mmCIF file of C-alpha atoms in Angstrom:
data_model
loop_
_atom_site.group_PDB
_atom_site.id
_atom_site.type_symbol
_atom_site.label_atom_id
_atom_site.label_comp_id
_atom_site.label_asym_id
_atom_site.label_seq_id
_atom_site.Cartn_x
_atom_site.Cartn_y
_atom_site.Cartn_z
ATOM 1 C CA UNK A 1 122.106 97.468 167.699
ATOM 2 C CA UNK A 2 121.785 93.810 168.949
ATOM 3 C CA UNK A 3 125.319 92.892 166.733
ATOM 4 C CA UNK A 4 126.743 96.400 168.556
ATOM 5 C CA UNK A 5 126.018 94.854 171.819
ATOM 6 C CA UNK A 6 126.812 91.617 171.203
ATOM 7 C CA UNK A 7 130.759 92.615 169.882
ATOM 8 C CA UNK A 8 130.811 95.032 172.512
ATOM 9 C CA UNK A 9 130.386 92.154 175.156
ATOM 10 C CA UNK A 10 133.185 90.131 172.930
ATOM 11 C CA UNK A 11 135.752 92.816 173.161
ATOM 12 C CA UNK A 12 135.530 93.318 177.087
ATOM 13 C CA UNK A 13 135.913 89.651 177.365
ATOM 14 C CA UNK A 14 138.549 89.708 175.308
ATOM 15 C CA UNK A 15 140.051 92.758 177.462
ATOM 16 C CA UNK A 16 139.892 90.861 180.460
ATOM 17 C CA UNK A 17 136.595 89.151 181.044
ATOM 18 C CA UNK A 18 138.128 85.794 181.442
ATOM 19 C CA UNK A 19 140.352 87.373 184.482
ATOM 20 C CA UNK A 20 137.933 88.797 186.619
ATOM 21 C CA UNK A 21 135.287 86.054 185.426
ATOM 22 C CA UNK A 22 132.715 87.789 184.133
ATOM 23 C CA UNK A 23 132.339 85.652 180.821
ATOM 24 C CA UNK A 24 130.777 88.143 178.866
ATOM 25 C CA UNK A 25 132.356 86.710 175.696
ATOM 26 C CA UNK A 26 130.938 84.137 173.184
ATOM 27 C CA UNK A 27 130.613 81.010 175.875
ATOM 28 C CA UNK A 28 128.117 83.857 177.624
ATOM 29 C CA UNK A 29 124.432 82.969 176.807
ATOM 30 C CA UNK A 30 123.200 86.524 176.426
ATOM 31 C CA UNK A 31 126.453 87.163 174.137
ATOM 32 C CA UNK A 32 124.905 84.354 171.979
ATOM 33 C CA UNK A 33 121.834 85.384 172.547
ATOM 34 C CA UNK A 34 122.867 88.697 170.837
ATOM 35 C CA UNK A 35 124.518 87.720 168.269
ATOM 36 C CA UNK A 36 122.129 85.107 167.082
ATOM 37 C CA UNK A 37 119.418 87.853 166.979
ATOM 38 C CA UNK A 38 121.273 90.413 165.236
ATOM 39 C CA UNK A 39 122.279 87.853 162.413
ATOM 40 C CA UNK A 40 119.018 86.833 161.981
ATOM 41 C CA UNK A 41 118.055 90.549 161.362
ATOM 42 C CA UNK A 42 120.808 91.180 159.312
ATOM 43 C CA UNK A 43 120.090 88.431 156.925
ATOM 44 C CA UNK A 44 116.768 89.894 156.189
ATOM 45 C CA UNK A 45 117.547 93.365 155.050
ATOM 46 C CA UNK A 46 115.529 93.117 152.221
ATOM 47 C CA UNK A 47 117.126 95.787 150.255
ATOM 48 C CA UNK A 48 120.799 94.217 150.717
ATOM 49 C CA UNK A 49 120.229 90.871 151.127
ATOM 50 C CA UNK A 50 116.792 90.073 148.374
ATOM 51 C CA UNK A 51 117.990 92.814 145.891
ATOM 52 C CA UNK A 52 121.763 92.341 145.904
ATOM 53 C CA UNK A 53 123.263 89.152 147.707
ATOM 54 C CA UNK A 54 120.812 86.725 147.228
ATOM 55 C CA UNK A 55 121.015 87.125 143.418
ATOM 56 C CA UNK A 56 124.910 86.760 143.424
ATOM 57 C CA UNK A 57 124.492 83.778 146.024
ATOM 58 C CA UNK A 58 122.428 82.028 143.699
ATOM 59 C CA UNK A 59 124.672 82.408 140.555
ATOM 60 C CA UNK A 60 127.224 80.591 142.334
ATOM 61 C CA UNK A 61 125.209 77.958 144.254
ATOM 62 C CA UNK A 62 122.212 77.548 141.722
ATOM 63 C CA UNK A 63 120.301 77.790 145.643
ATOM 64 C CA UNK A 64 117.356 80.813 146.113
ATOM 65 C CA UNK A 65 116.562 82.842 149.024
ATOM 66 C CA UNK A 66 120.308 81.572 150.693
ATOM 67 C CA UNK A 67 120.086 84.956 152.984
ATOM 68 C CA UNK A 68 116.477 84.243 153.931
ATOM 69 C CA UNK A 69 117.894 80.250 155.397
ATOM 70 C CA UNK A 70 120.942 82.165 156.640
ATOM 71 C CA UNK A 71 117.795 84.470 158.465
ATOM 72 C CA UNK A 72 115.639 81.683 159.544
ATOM 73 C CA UNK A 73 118.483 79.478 161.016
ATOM 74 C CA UNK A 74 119.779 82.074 163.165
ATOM 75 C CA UNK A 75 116.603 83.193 164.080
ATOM 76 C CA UNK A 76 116.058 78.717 165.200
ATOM 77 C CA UNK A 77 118.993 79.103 166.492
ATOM 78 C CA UNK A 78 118.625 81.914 168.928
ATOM 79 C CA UNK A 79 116.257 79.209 171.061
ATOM 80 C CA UNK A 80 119.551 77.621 172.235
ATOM 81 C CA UNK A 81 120.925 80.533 174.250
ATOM 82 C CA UNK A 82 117.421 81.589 175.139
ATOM 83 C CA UNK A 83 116.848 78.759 176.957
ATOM 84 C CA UNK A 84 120.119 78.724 178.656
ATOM 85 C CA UNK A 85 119.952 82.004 179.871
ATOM 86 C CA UNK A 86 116.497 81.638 181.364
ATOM 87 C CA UNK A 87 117.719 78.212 182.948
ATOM 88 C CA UNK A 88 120.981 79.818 184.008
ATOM 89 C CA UNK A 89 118.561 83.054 185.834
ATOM 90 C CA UNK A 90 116.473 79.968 187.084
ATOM 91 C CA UNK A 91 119.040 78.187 188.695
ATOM 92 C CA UNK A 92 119.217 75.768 186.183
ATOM 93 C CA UNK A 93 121.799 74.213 183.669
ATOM 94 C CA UNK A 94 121.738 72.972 179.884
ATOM 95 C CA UNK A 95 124.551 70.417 179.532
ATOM 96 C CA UNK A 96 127.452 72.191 176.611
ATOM 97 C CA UNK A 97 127.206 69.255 174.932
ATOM 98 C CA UNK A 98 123.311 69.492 174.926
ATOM 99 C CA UNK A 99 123.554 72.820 173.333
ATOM 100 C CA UNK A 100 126.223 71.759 170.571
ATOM 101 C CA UNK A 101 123.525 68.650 169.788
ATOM 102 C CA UNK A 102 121.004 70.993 169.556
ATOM 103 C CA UNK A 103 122.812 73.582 167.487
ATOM 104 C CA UNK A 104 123.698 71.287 164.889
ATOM 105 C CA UNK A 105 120.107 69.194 164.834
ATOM 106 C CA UNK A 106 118.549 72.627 163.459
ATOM 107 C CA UNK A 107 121.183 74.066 161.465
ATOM 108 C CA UNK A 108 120.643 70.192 159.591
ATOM 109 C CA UNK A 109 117.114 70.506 159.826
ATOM 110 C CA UNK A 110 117.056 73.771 158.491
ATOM 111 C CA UNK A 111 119.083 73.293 155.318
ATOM 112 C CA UNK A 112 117.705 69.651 154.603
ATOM 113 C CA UNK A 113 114.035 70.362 154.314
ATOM 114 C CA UNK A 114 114.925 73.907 152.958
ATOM 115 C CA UNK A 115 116.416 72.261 150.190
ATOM 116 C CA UNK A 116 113.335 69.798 149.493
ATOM 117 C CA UNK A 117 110.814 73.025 149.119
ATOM 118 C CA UNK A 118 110.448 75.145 146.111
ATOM 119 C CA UNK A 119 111.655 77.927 148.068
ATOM 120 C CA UNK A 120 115.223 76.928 147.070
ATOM 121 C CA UNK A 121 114.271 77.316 143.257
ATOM 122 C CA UNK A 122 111.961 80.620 143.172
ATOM 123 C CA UNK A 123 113.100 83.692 144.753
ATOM 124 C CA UNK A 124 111.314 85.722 146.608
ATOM 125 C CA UNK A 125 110.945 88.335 149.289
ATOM 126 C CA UNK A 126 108.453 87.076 151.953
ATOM 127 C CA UNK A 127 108.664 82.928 151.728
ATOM 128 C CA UNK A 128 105.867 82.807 154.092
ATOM 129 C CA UNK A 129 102.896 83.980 151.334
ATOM 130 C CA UNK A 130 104.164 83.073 148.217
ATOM 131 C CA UNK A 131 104.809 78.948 148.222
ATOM 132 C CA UNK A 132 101.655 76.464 148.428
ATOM 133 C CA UNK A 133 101.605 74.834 151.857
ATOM 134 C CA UNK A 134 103.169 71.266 150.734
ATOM 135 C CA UNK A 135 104.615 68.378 152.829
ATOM 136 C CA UNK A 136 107.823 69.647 152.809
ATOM 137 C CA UNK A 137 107.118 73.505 153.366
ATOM 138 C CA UNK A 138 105.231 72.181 155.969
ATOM 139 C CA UNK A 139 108.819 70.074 157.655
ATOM 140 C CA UNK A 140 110.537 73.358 157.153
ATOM 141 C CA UNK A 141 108.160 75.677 158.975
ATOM 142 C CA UNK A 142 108.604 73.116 162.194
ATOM 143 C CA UNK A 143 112.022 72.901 161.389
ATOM 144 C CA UNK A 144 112.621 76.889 161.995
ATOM 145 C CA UNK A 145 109.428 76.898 164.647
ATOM 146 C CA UNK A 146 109.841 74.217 166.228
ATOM 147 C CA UNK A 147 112.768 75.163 168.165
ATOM 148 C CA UNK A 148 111.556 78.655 169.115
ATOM 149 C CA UNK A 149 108.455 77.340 170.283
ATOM 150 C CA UNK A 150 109.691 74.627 172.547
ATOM 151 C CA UNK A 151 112.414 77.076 173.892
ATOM 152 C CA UNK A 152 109.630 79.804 174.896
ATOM 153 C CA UNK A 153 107.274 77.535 176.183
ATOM 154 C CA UNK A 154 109.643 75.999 178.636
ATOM 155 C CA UNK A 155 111.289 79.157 179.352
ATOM 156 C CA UNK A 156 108.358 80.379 180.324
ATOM 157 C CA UNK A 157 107.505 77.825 182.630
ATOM 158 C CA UNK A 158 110.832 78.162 184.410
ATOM 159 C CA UNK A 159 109.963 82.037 184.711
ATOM 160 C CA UNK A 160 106.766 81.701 186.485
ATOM 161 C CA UNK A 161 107.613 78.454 188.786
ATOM 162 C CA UNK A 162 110.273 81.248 189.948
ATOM 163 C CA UNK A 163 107.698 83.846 189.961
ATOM 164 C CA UNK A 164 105.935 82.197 192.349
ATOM 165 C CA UNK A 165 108.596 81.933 195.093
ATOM 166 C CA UNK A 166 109.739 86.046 194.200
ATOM 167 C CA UNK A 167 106.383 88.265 194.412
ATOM 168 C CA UNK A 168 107.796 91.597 194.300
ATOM 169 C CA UNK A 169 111.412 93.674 193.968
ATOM 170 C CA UNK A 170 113.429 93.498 190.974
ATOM 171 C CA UNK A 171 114.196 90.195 189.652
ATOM 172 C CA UNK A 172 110.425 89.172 189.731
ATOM 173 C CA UNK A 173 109.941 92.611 187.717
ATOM 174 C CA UNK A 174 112.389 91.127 185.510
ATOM 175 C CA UNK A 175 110.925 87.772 185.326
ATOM 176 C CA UNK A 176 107.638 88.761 184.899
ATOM 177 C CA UNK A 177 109.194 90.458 181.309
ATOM 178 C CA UNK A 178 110.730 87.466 180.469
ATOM 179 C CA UNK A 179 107.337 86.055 180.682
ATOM 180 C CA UNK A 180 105.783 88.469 178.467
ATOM 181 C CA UNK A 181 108.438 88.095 176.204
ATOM 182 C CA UNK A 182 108.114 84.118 175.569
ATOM 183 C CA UNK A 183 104.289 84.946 175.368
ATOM 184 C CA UNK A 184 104.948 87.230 172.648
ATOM 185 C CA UNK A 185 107.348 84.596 170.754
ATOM 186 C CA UNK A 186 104.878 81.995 171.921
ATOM 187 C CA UNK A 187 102.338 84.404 169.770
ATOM 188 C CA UNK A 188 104.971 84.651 166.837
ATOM 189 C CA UNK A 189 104.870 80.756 166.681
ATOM 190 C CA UNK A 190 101.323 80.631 166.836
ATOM 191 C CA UNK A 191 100.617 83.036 164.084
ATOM 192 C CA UNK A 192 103.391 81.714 161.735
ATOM 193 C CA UNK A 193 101.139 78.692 162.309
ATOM 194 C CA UNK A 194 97.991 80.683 161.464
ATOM 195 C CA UNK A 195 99.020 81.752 158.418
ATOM 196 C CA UNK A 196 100.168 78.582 156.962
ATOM 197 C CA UNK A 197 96.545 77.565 157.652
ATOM 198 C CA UNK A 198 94.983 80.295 156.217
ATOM 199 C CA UNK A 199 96.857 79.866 153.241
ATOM 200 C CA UNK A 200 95.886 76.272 152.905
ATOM 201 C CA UNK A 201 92.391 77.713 152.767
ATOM 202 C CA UNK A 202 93.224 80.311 149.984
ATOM 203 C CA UNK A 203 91.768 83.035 152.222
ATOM 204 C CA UNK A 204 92.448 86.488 151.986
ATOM 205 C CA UNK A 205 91.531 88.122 154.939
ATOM 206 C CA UNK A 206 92.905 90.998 157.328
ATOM 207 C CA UNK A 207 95.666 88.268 159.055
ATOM 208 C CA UNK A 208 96.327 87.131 156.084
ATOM 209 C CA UNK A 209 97.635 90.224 153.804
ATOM 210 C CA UNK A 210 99.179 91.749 157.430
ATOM 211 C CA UNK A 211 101.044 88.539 157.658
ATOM 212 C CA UNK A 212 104.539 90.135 157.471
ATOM 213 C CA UNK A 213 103.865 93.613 159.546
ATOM 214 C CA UNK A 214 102.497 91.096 161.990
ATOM 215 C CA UNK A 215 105.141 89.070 162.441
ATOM 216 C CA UNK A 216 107.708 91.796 162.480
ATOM 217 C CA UNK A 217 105.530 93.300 165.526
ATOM 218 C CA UNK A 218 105.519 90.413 167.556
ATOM 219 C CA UNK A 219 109.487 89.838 167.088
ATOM 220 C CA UNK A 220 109.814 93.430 167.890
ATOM 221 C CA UNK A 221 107.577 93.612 170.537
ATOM 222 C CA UNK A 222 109.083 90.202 172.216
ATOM 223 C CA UNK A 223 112.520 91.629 171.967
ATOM 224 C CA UNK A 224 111.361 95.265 173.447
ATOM 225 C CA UNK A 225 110.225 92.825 176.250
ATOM 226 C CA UNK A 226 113.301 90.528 176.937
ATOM 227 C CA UNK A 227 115.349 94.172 176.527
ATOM 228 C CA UNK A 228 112.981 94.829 179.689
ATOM 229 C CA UNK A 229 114.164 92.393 181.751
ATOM 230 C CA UNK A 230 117.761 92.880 180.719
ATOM 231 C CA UNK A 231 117.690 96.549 181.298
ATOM 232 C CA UNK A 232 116.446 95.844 184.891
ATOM 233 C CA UNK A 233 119.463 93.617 185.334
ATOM 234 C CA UNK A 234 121.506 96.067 183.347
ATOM 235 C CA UNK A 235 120.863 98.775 186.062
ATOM 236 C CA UNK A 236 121.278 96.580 188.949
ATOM 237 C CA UNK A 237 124.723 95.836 188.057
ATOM 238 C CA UNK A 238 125.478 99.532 187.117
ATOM 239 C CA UNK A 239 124.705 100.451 190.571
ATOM 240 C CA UNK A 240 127.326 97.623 191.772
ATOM 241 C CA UNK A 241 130.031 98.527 189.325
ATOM 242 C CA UNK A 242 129.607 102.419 190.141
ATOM 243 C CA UNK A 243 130.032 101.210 193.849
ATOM 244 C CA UNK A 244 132.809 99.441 193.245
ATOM 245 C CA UNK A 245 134.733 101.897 190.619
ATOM 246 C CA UNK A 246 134.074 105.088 193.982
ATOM 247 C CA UNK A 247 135.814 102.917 196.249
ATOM 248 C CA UNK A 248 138.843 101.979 193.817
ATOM 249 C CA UNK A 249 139.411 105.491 192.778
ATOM 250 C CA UNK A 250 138.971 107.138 196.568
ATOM 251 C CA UNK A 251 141.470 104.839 197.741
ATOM 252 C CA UNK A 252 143.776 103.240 194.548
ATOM 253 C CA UNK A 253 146.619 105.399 195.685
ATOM 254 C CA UNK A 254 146.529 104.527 199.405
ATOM 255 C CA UNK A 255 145.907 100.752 198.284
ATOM 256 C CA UNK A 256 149.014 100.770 195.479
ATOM 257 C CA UNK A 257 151.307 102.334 198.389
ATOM 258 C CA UNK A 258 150.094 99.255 200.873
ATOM 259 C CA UNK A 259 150.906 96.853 198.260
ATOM 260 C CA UNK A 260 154.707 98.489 197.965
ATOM 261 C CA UNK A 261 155.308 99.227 201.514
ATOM 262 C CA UNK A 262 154.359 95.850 202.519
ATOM 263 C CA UNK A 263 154.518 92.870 199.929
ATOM 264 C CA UNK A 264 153.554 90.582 202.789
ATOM 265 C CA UNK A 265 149.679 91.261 202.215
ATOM 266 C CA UNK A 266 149.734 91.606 198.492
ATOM 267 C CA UNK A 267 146.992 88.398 197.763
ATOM 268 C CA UNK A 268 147.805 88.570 194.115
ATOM 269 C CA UNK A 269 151.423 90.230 193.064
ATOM 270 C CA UNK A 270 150.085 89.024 189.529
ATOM 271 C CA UNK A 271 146.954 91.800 189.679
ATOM 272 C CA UNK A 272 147.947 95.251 187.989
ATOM 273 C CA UNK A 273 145.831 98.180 189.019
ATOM 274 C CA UNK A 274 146.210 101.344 187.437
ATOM 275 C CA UNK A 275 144.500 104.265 189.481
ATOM 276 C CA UNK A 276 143.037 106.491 186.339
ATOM 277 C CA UNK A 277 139.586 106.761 185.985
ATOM 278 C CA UNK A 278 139.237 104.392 182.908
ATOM 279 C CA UNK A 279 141.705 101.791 184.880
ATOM 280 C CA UNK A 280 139.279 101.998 187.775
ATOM 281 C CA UNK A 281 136.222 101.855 185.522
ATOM 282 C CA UNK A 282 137.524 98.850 184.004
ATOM 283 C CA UNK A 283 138.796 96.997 187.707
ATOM 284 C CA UNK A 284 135.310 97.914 188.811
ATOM 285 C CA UNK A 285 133.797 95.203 186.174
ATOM 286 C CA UNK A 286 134.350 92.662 188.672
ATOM 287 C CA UNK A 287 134.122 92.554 192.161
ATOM 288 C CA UNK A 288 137.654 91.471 192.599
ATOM 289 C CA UNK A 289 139.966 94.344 192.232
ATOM 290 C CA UNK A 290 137.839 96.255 194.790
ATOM 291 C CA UNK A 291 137.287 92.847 197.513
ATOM 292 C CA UNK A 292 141.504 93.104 197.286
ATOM 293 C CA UNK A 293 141.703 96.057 197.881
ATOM 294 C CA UNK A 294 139.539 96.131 201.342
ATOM 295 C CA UNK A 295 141.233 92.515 202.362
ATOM 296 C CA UNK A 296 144.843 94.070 201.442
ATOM 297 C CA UNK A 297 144.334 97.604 203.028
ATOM 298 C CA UNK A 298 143.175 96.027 206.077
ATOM 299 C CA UNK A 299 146.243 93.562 206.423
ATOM 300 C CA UNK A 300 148.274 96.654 205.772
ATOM 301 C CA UNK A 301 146.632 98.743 208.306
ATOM 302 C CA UNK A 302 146.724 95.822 210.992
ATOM 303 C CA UNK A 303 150.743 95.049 210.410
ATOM 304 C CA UNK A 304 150.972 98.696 210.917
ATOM 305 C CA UNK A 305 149.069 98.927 214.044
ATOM 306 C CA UNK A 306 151.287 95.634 215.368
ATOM 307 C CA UNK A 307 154.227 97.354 213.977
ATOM 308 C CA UNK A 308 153.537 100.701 216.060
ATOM 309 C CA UNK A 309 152.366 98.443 218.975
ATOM 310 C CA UNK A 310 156.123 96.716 219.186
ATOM 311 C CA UNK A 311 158.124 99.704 218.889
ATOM 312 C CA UNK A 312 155.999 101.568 221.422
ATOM 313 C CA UNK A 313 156.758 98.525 223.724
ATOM 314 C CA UNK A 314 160.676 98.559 222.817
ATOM 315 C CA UNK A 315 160.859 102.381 223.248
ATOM 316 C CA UNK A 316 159.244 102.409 226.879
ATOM 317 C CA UNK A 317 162.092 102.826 230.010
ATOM 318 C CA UNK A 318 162.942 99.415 231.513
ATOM 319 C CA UNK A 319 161.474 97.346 228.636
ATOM 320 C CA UNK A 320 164.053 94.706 227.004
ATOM 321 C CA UNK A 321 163.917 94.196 223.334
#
């Protein structure tokens, strides 16, 4: 679903996106976002990826568990846009070339201490139970957490600072999910933690055999929550685009007639408008198709009225032209 979305967002870019401005391709934070999440997923289908591709992976690269990395890095790698979104809703900014640093410190990380652990040697479906907690397992599990954690926390923080100035109406409804969601991956981190400890300690306890129906809760459940917070934003821009796409279809003929009539307030002769419903629907992305339209049908409507104005004046006994 998240890789459904996240294409889906790429194609109306790509139809567009860059035109009206919305940005909703792959320079979009949420796009990334996305797409960094439903890679990670898709990596770990344990019946495709342990069963079938890992075992031809490692027949040509002599490397184990290569789908499980591919998981894990994406999964690091999801902090990145996470933490520009949140900054971006904030009113903050993280520096492109920050982000591209970033990106490539933890896909390095990632594969570098991966390859020092035995986890590159033995396969196996669940690396988090079944290698002894050594020095370098220990560099790779902060290489993959280390990221997400530092990304929530700080999230987090930006999320309630702006909590505290909006109390109440929709965006602090949809802050206050973002801040149960980097609670939840906060929780995620901690427990990955947990269980690195408690297998140290060769204990077999409740956390301990649960480990990987935990984990796969709290990812869930943090995602349910960020979905949340997006859904809330989701709707709010629904209600704008729905707006927008009534006004261009009640008046796209009246508004295409202005614009032959009279060229002289066209703003943009480059803008096509089509006045079918899915032409509308798309115009109505953006708020600039229907802003034109009020800007050009008012020009056209006041040239008219000066228009009528002059030739009533011309037309009256004993006025000159």
């Amino acid at each position: 679903m998240l890789l459904v979305l996240a294409l889906h967002r790429i194609r109306s870019d790509s139809h567009g996106g860059q035109r009206s401005g919305a940005g909703t391709g792959l320079a979009n934070p949420l796009t990334q976002l996305l797409l960094a999440l439903g890679l990670a997923k898709a990596c770990r289908i344990r019946h495709i990826t342990d069963n079938v591709i890992n075992p031809i992976l490692q027949d040509w690269t002599g490397v184990a568990n290569v789908m499980s990395l591919a998981g894990m890095t994406f999964g690091a790698l999801a902090a990145i846009p996470l933490l520009t979104l949140v900054s971006y809703i904030t009113g903050r900014d993280l520096p492109i070339g920050a982000q591209a640093a970033s990106a490539v410190a933890i896909v390095v990380a990632m594969v570098v201490t991966f390859l020092s652990t035995p986890m590159a040697d033995t396969p196996t479906e669940y690396m988090s139970n079944d290698f002894p907690v050594t020095g370098p397992v220990v560099m790779y599990w902060i290489a993959y957490l280390g990221p997400l954690a530092s990304a929530v926390v700080v999230s987090a923080v930006y999320a309630v600072r702006e909590l505290t100035w909006v109390r109440r109406g929709p965006f602090a409804a949809a802050l206050g999910f973002i801040v149960v969601a980097c609670t939840l991956g906060l929780t995620y981190c901690v427990f990955k933690i947990l269980n690195l400890v408690l297998q140290q300690r060769h204990s077999d306890g409740f956390w301990y055999r649960n480990a990987e129906f935990i984990s796969i809760a709290l990812g869930l459940a943090a995602i349910t929550a960020a979905g949340s917070a997006a859904g809330i934003y989701a709707a709010y821009l629904l209600k704008d685009r729905l707006r927008r796409y009534r006004l261009l279809r009640h008046n796209g003929d009246i508004w295409v007639r202005a614009r032959t009539m009279n060229p002289d307030v066209v703003l943009d002769p480059g803008l096509a408008f089509g006045t079918t419903r899915r032409a509308c629907w798309a115009a109505a992305r953006s708020p600039e198709a229907a802003y034109r339209l009020q800007i050009e049908l008012a020009d056209h409507a006041h040239s008219e009225r000066r228009a009528a104005a002059t030739s009533h004046a011309i037309s009256r006994p004993g006025v000159s032209s």
